[in-house]
Amino acid sequence: MNRSSLDRRSLLRYGTGVVAAAGLAAVAEVGLARPAAAYGWPGSLGQGSSGAAVAELQIRVAGWAADAASQTYVAVDGSFGPGTAAAVRRFQAAYGLSADGVAGPQTFGVLNSLEKSDGSTSHFDWSEFTSHDGSGFGGGNVGSGEVRENVRRTMYKLEALRKKAGGRAITINSGFRSTAYNAQVGGASNSMHTYGVAADIAVSGLSTLSVYRIAETCGFSGLETYTVSWQHVDSRVEHGNYGSGFWWWQDGVA
């Protein structure tokens, strides 16, 4: 499994062929702007495809990393390999599409239906993930643009978790935390919340144990114990530069 770099994450936001062709240098100039709705997908993507559109696809199917509890994730590296194909097949099957592992117009249509015009996802709002001290996405261990992109990626994993939970509503108890707010609530100094790659959630009608078990299939590398009233999920392994590049399922495989 490969980790994506920050420059690669920046590239993911742009759906046009122009940016893909221009490469990372152009992305550095435009910075961390939000993606527009209705991403400009090519005709189809399958094994052997590469580039910015593949990386964006990987972000959107990342929550379909496994069929059962598995410490694996969909690498957002812009290279369409077997892991991406398997995630696409799971996504397609869940939404009643032909599960051939090739992303074409029907798959892209469903993917775009999960995105709102402000770049958030259909069942989650940016405001649900902002720091509870009123600092928005600022004051964290990385810049606000990077936090926002990390939150976007978390949203897509949570969309998958929600679908697997039968469409039950998910409450975000804690998303991003500024370092000041994180210290106030007693969080670790390098808490994944301070980077925007974590969320504490509750799923309507489900026990925390049930949520933990679903999360084991969604590519989350950080899972706090299910013995509390919320379920912490994070993607620490995909962000080893944040200082916690290891798998942490506190209760093991449930």
Short mmCIF file of C-alpha atoms in Angstrom, two decimals:
data_model
loop_
_atom_site.label_atom_id
_atom_site.label_comp_id
_atom_site.label_asym_id
_atom_site.label_seq_id
_atom_site.Cartn_x
_atom_site.Cartn_y
_atom_site.Cartn_z
CA MET A 1 0.00 0.00 0.00
CA ASN A 2 1.35 3.39 -1.00
CA ARG A 3 0.88 6.64 0.81
CA SER A 4 -0.17 9.64 -1.24
CA SER A 5 1.85 12.82 -0.88
CA LEU A 6 0.40 16.21 -0.03
CA ASP A 7 1.06 17.37 -3.60
CA ARG A 8 -0.86 14.39 -4.89
CA ARG A 9 -3.73 15.19 -2.52
CA SER A 10 -3.76 18.73 -3.89
CA LEU A 11 -3.98 17.34 -7.43
CA LEU A 12 -7.05 15.31 -6.58
CA ARG A 13 -9.28 18.32 -6.29
CA TYR A 14 -9.22 19.17 -9.98
CA GLY A 15 -11.29 17.25 -12.44
CA THR A 16 -10.24 18.83 -15.72
CA GLY A 17 -7.82 17.27 -18.15
CA VAL A 18 -5.96 20.58 -18.27
CA VAL A 19 -4.79 20.32 -14.67
CA ALA A 20 -4.04 16.63 -15.03
CA ALA A 21 -1.84 17.35 -18.03
CA ALA A 22 -0.19 20.35 -16.44
CA GLY A 23 0.94 18.30 -13.47
CA LEU A 24 1.85 19.13 -9.91
CA ALA A 25 3.52 22.43 -10.72
CA ALA A 26 0.23 23.90 -11.88
CA VAL A 27 -1.53 22.56 -8.82
CA ALA A 28 0.99 24.27 -6.57
CA GLU A 29 -0.04 27.58 -8.15
CA VAL A 30 -3.78 27.17 -7.74
CA GLY A 31 -3.48 25.77 -4.23
CA LEU A 32 -6.08 23.91 -2.17
CA ALA A 33 -9.36 25.04 -3.69
CA ARG A 34 -12.46 22.90 -3.23
CA PRO A 35 -13.58 20.63 -6.07
CA ALA A 36 -16.65 21.54 -8.08
CA ALA A 37 -19.66 19.25 -8.14
CA ALA A 38 -20.14 16.93 -11.11
CA TYR A 39 -16.50 15.96 -11.49
CA GLY A 40 -15.33 15.91 -15.12
CA TRP A 41 -14.69 12.19 -15.48
CA PRO A 42 -13.28 10.65 -18.68
CA GLY A 43 -15.26 8.04 -20.63
CA SER A 44 -14.18 5.18 -18.37
CA LEU A 45 -11.47 4.11 -15.95
CA GLY A 46 -10.19 0.59 -15.42
CA GLN A 47 -7.10 -1.36 -14.48
CA GLY A 48 -4.08 0.25 -16.09
CA SER A 49 -5.56 3.77 -16.04
CA SER A 50 -3.64 6.46 -14.21
CA GLY A 51 -3.74 10.12 -13.38
CA ALA A 52 -5.77 12.68 -11.45
CA ALA A 53 -9.16 11.18 -12.33
CA VAL A 54 -8.07 7.80 -10.95
CA ALA A 55 -6.90 9.44 -7.74
CA GLU A 56 -10.26 11.21 -7.39
CA LEU A 57 -12.03 7.91 -8.00
CA GLN A 58 -9.91 6.30 -5.29
CA ILE A 59 -10.97 8.98 -2.79
CA ARG A 60 -14.62 8.36 -3.57
CA VAL A 61 -14.52 4.55 -3.29
CA ALA A 62 -12.06 4.42 -0.40
CA GLY A 63 -14.78 3.34 2.02
CA TRP A 64 -15.27 0.15 0.00
CA ALA A 65 -11.82 -1.18 0.82
CA ALA A 66 -12.93 -4.64 1.98
CA ASP A 67 -15.79 -7.12 2.20
CA ALA A 68 -14.92 -8.16 5.76
CA ALA A 69 -12.70 -6.93 8.58
CA SER A 70 -9.35 -6.19 6.95
CA GLN A 71 -6.48 -3.85 7.71
CA THR A 72 -6.27 -2.54 4.19
CA TYR A 73 -7.11 0.69 2.40
CA VAL A 74 -7.44 2.07 -1.10
CA ALA A 75 -4.21 3.90 -1.87
CA VAL A 76 -4.86 7.33 -3.37
CA ASP A 77 -1.93 7.16 -5.76
CA GLY A 78 -3.52 7.74 -9.16
CA SER A 79 -2.74 4.20 -10.33
CA PHE A 80 -5.73 1.94 -11.04
CA GLY A 81 -4.70 -1.50 -9.78
CA PRO A 82 -6.46 -4.57 -8.36
CA GLY A 83 -7.27 -2.89 -5.04
CA THR A 84 -9.03 -0.01 -6.75
CA ALA A 85 -10.89 -2.40 -9.07
CA ALA A 86 -12.12 -4.44 -6.09
CA ALA A 87 -13.34 -1.29 -4.32
CA VAL A 88 -15.14 -0.15 -7.47
CA ARG A 89 -16.85 -3.55 -7.74
CA ARG A 90 -18.07 -3.32 -4.15
CA PHE A 91 -19.33 0.21 -4.73
CA GLN A 92 -21.12 -0.85 -7.91
CA ALA A 93 -22.76 -3.84 -6.27
CA ALA A 94 -23.96 -1.73 -3.33
CA TYR A 95 -25.66 0.73 -5.68
CA GLY A 96 -27.21 -1.87 -7.98
CA LEU A 97 -24.82 -1.42 -10.88
CA SER A 98 -23.06 -4.06 -12.95
CA ALA A 99 -20.08 -4.94 -10.75
CA ASP A 100 -17.34 -5.25 -13.35
CA GLY A 101 -14.71 -3.07 -11.64
CA VAL A 102 -14.65 -0.62 -14.56
CA ALA A 103 -15.84 2.89 -13.76
CA GLY A 104 -17.97 4.23 -16.59
CA PRO A 105 -20.87 6.68 -17.03
CA GLN A 106 -23.29 4.89 -14.69
CA THR A 107 -20.70 4.58 -11.93
CA PHE A 108 -19.64 8.19 -12.39
CA GLY A 109 -23.27 9.28 -12.23
CA VAL A 110 -23.74 7.64 -8.83
CA LEU A 111 -20.42 9.02 -7.60
CA ASN A 112 -21.40 12.53 -8.62
CA SER A 113 -24.78 12.15 -6.93
CA LEU A 114 -22.88 11.81 -3.66
CA GLU A 115 -21.26 15.23 -4.03
CA LYS A 116 -22.87 18.56 -3.19
CA SER A 117 -22.10 21.82 -4.98
CA ASP A 118 -19.86 23.06 -2.17
CA GLY A 119 -17.62 19.98 -2.36
CA SER A 120 -19.07 18.24 0.71
CA THR A 121 -20.99 14.98 0.31
CA SER A 122 -24.69 14.28 0.07
CA HIS A 123 -25.20 13.27 3.70
CA PHE A 124 -22.59 15.44 5.42
CA ASP A 125 -21.95 19.17 5.76
CA TRP A 126 -18.67 20.99 6.32
CA SER A 127 -20.15 22.55 9.46
CA GLU A 128 -20.46 19.12 11.09
CA PHE A 129 -16.69 18.73 11.05
CA THR A 130 -15.48 22.18 12.14
CA SER A 131 -13.78 22.66 15.49
CA HIS A 132 -16.19 23.19 18.38
CA ASP A 133 -14.30 26.27 19.55
CA GLY A 134 -15.42 28.29 16.54
CA SER A 135 -12.09 28.20 14.68
CA GLY A 136 -13.52 26.46 11.64
CA PHE A 137 -10.76 24.44 10.01
CA GLY A 138 -8.01 26.72 11.30
CA GLY A 139 -5.54 26.39 14.14
CA GLY A 140 -4.74 22.74 13.58
CA ASN A 141 -1.48 20.88 13.12
CA VAL A 142 -1.68 21.54 9.35
CA GLY A 143 -3.15 24.38 7.32
CA SER A 144 -6.89 24.82 6.86
CA GLY A 145 -6.80 23.83 3.19
CA GLU A 146 -5.15 20.54 3.99
CA VAL A 147 -7.59 19.96 6.84
CA ARG A 148 -10.51 20.60 4.51
CA GLU A 149 -9.24 18.10 1.95
CA ASN A 150 -8.69 15.51 4.68
CA VAL A 151 -12.23 16.09 5.92
CA ARG A 152 -13.55 15.62 2.38
CA ARG A 153 -11.82 12.27 2.15
CA THR A 154 -13.25 11.27 5.53
CA MET A 155 -16.73 12.22 4.34
CA TYR A 156 -16.53 9.76 1.45
CA LYS A 157 -15.49 6.94 3.75
CA LEU A 158 -18.41 7.81 6.01
CA GLU A 159 -20.76 7.79 3.02
CA ALA A 160 -19.70 4.16 2.49
CA LEU A 161 -20.18 3.36 6.18
CA ARG A 162 -23.64 4.94 6.06
CA LYS A 163 -24.60 2.88 3.01
CA LYS A 164 -23.37 -0.32 4.67
CA ALA A 165 -25.39 0.60 7.76
CA GLY A 166 -28.60 0.56 5.73
CA GLY A 167 -28.71 4.32 5.18
CA ARG A 168 -28.96 5.13 8.88
CA ALA A 169 -28.13 8.69 9.85
CA ILE A 170 -24.65 9.37 11.21
CA THR A 171 -24.04 12.01 13.87
CA ILE A 172 -20.60 13.62 13.95
CA ASN A 173 -19.79 14.21 17.61
CA SER A 174 -16.29 15.48 16.90
CA GLY A 175 -14.53 16.12 13.60
CA PHE A 176 -11.61 18.51 13.20
CA ARG A 177 -10.20 20.06 16.37
CA SER A 178 -7.93 23.07 16.61
CA THR A 179 -4.87 22.33 18.72
CA ALA A 180 -6.25 24.66 21.39
CA TYR A 181 -9.59 22.89 21.54
CA ASN A 182 -7.93 19.50 21.39
CA ALA A 183 -5.82 20.40 24.42
CA GLN A 184 -8.93 21.67 26.20
CA VAL A 185 -10.64 18.27 25.84
CA GLY A 186 -7.50 16.33 26.77
CA GLY A 187 -6.59 14.99 23.32
CA ALA A 188 -3.10 13.81 22.40
CA SER A 189 -0.95 16.55 20.87
CA ASN A 190 -0.83 14.74 17.53
CA SER A 191 -4.46 13.60 17.64
CA MET A 192 -5.71 12.71 14.18
CA HIS A 193 -8.55 15.16 14.86
CA THR A 194 -6.07 18.05 14.61
CA TYR A 195 -5.34 17.07 10.99
CA GLY A 196 -8.93 16.50 9.92
CA VAL A 197 -8.50 12.76 9.30
CA ALA A 198 -10.64 11.59 12.25
CA ALA A 199 -14.24 11.66 13.38
CA ASP A 200 -16.14 10.48 16.44
CA ILE A 201 -19.48 9.20 15.24
CA ALA A 202 -22.73 7.60 16.31
CA VAL A 203 -25.03 5.74 13.92
CA SER A 204 -28.76 5.90 14.55
CA GLY A 205 -30.12 2.60 15.81
CA LEU A 206 -26.78 0.79 15.93
CA SER A 207 -24.56 -0.14 18.87
CA THR A 208 -21.00 1.11 18.89
CA LEU A 209 -19.86 -2.49 18.43
CA SER A 210 -21.91 -2.73 15.23
CA VAL A 211 -20.41 0.53 13.98
CA TYR A 212 -16.90 -0.70 14.80
CA ARG A 213 -17.50 -3.85 12.77
CA ILE A 214 -18.71 -1.91 9.75
CA ALA A 215 -15.76 0.49 10.04
CA GLU A 216 -13.40 -2.50 9.84
CA THR A 217 -14.39 -2.80 6.16
CA CYS A 218 -14.10 0.91 5.30
CA GLY A 219 -10.34 1.43 5.14
CA PHE A 220 -10.07 3.11 8.55
CA SER A 221 -6.72 2.42 10.19
CA GLY A 222 -7.63 3.96 13.55
CA LEU A 223 -10.55 2.56 15.55
CA GLU A 224 -11.02 3.42 19.21
CA THR A 225 -12.68 0.91 21.53
CA TYR A 226 -16.35 0.19 20.97
CA THR A 227 -17.01 0.19 24.73
CA VAL A 228 -17.79 3.93 24.74
CA SER A 229 -20.86 5.70 23.38
CA TRP A 230 -19.20 6.91 20.17
CA GLN A 231 -16.95 5.32 17.56
CA HIS A 232 -13.69 7.02 16.73
CA VAL A 233 -12.47 6.40 13.17
CA ASP A 234 -9.39 7.76 11.45
CA SER A 235 -7.08 7.18 8.48
CA ARG A 236 -3.69 7.55 10.16
CA VAL A 237 -1.81 5.00 8.03
CA GLU A 238 -2.49 7.01 4.90
CA HIS A 239 -0.84 10.02 6.54
CA GLY A 240 2.35 8.65 8.05
CA ASN A 241 3.88 12.13 7.94
CA TYR A 242 1.47 13.07 10.75
CA GLY A 243 3.38 10.83 13.14
CA SER A 244 0.97 7.90 13.57
CA GLY A 245 1.60 5.73 10.53
CA PHE A 246 0.52 2.46 12.10
CA TRP A 247 -2.68 0.45 12.39
CA TRP A 248 -4.53 1.00 15.65
CA TRP A 249 -7.68 -1.05 16.11
CA GLN A 250 -7.95 -0.79 19.87
CA ASP A 251 -10.17 -3.85 20.26
CA GLY A 252 -8.56 -5.80 17.45
CA VAL A 253 -10.94 -7.51 15.02
CA ALA A 254 -14.39 -7.44 16.63
#
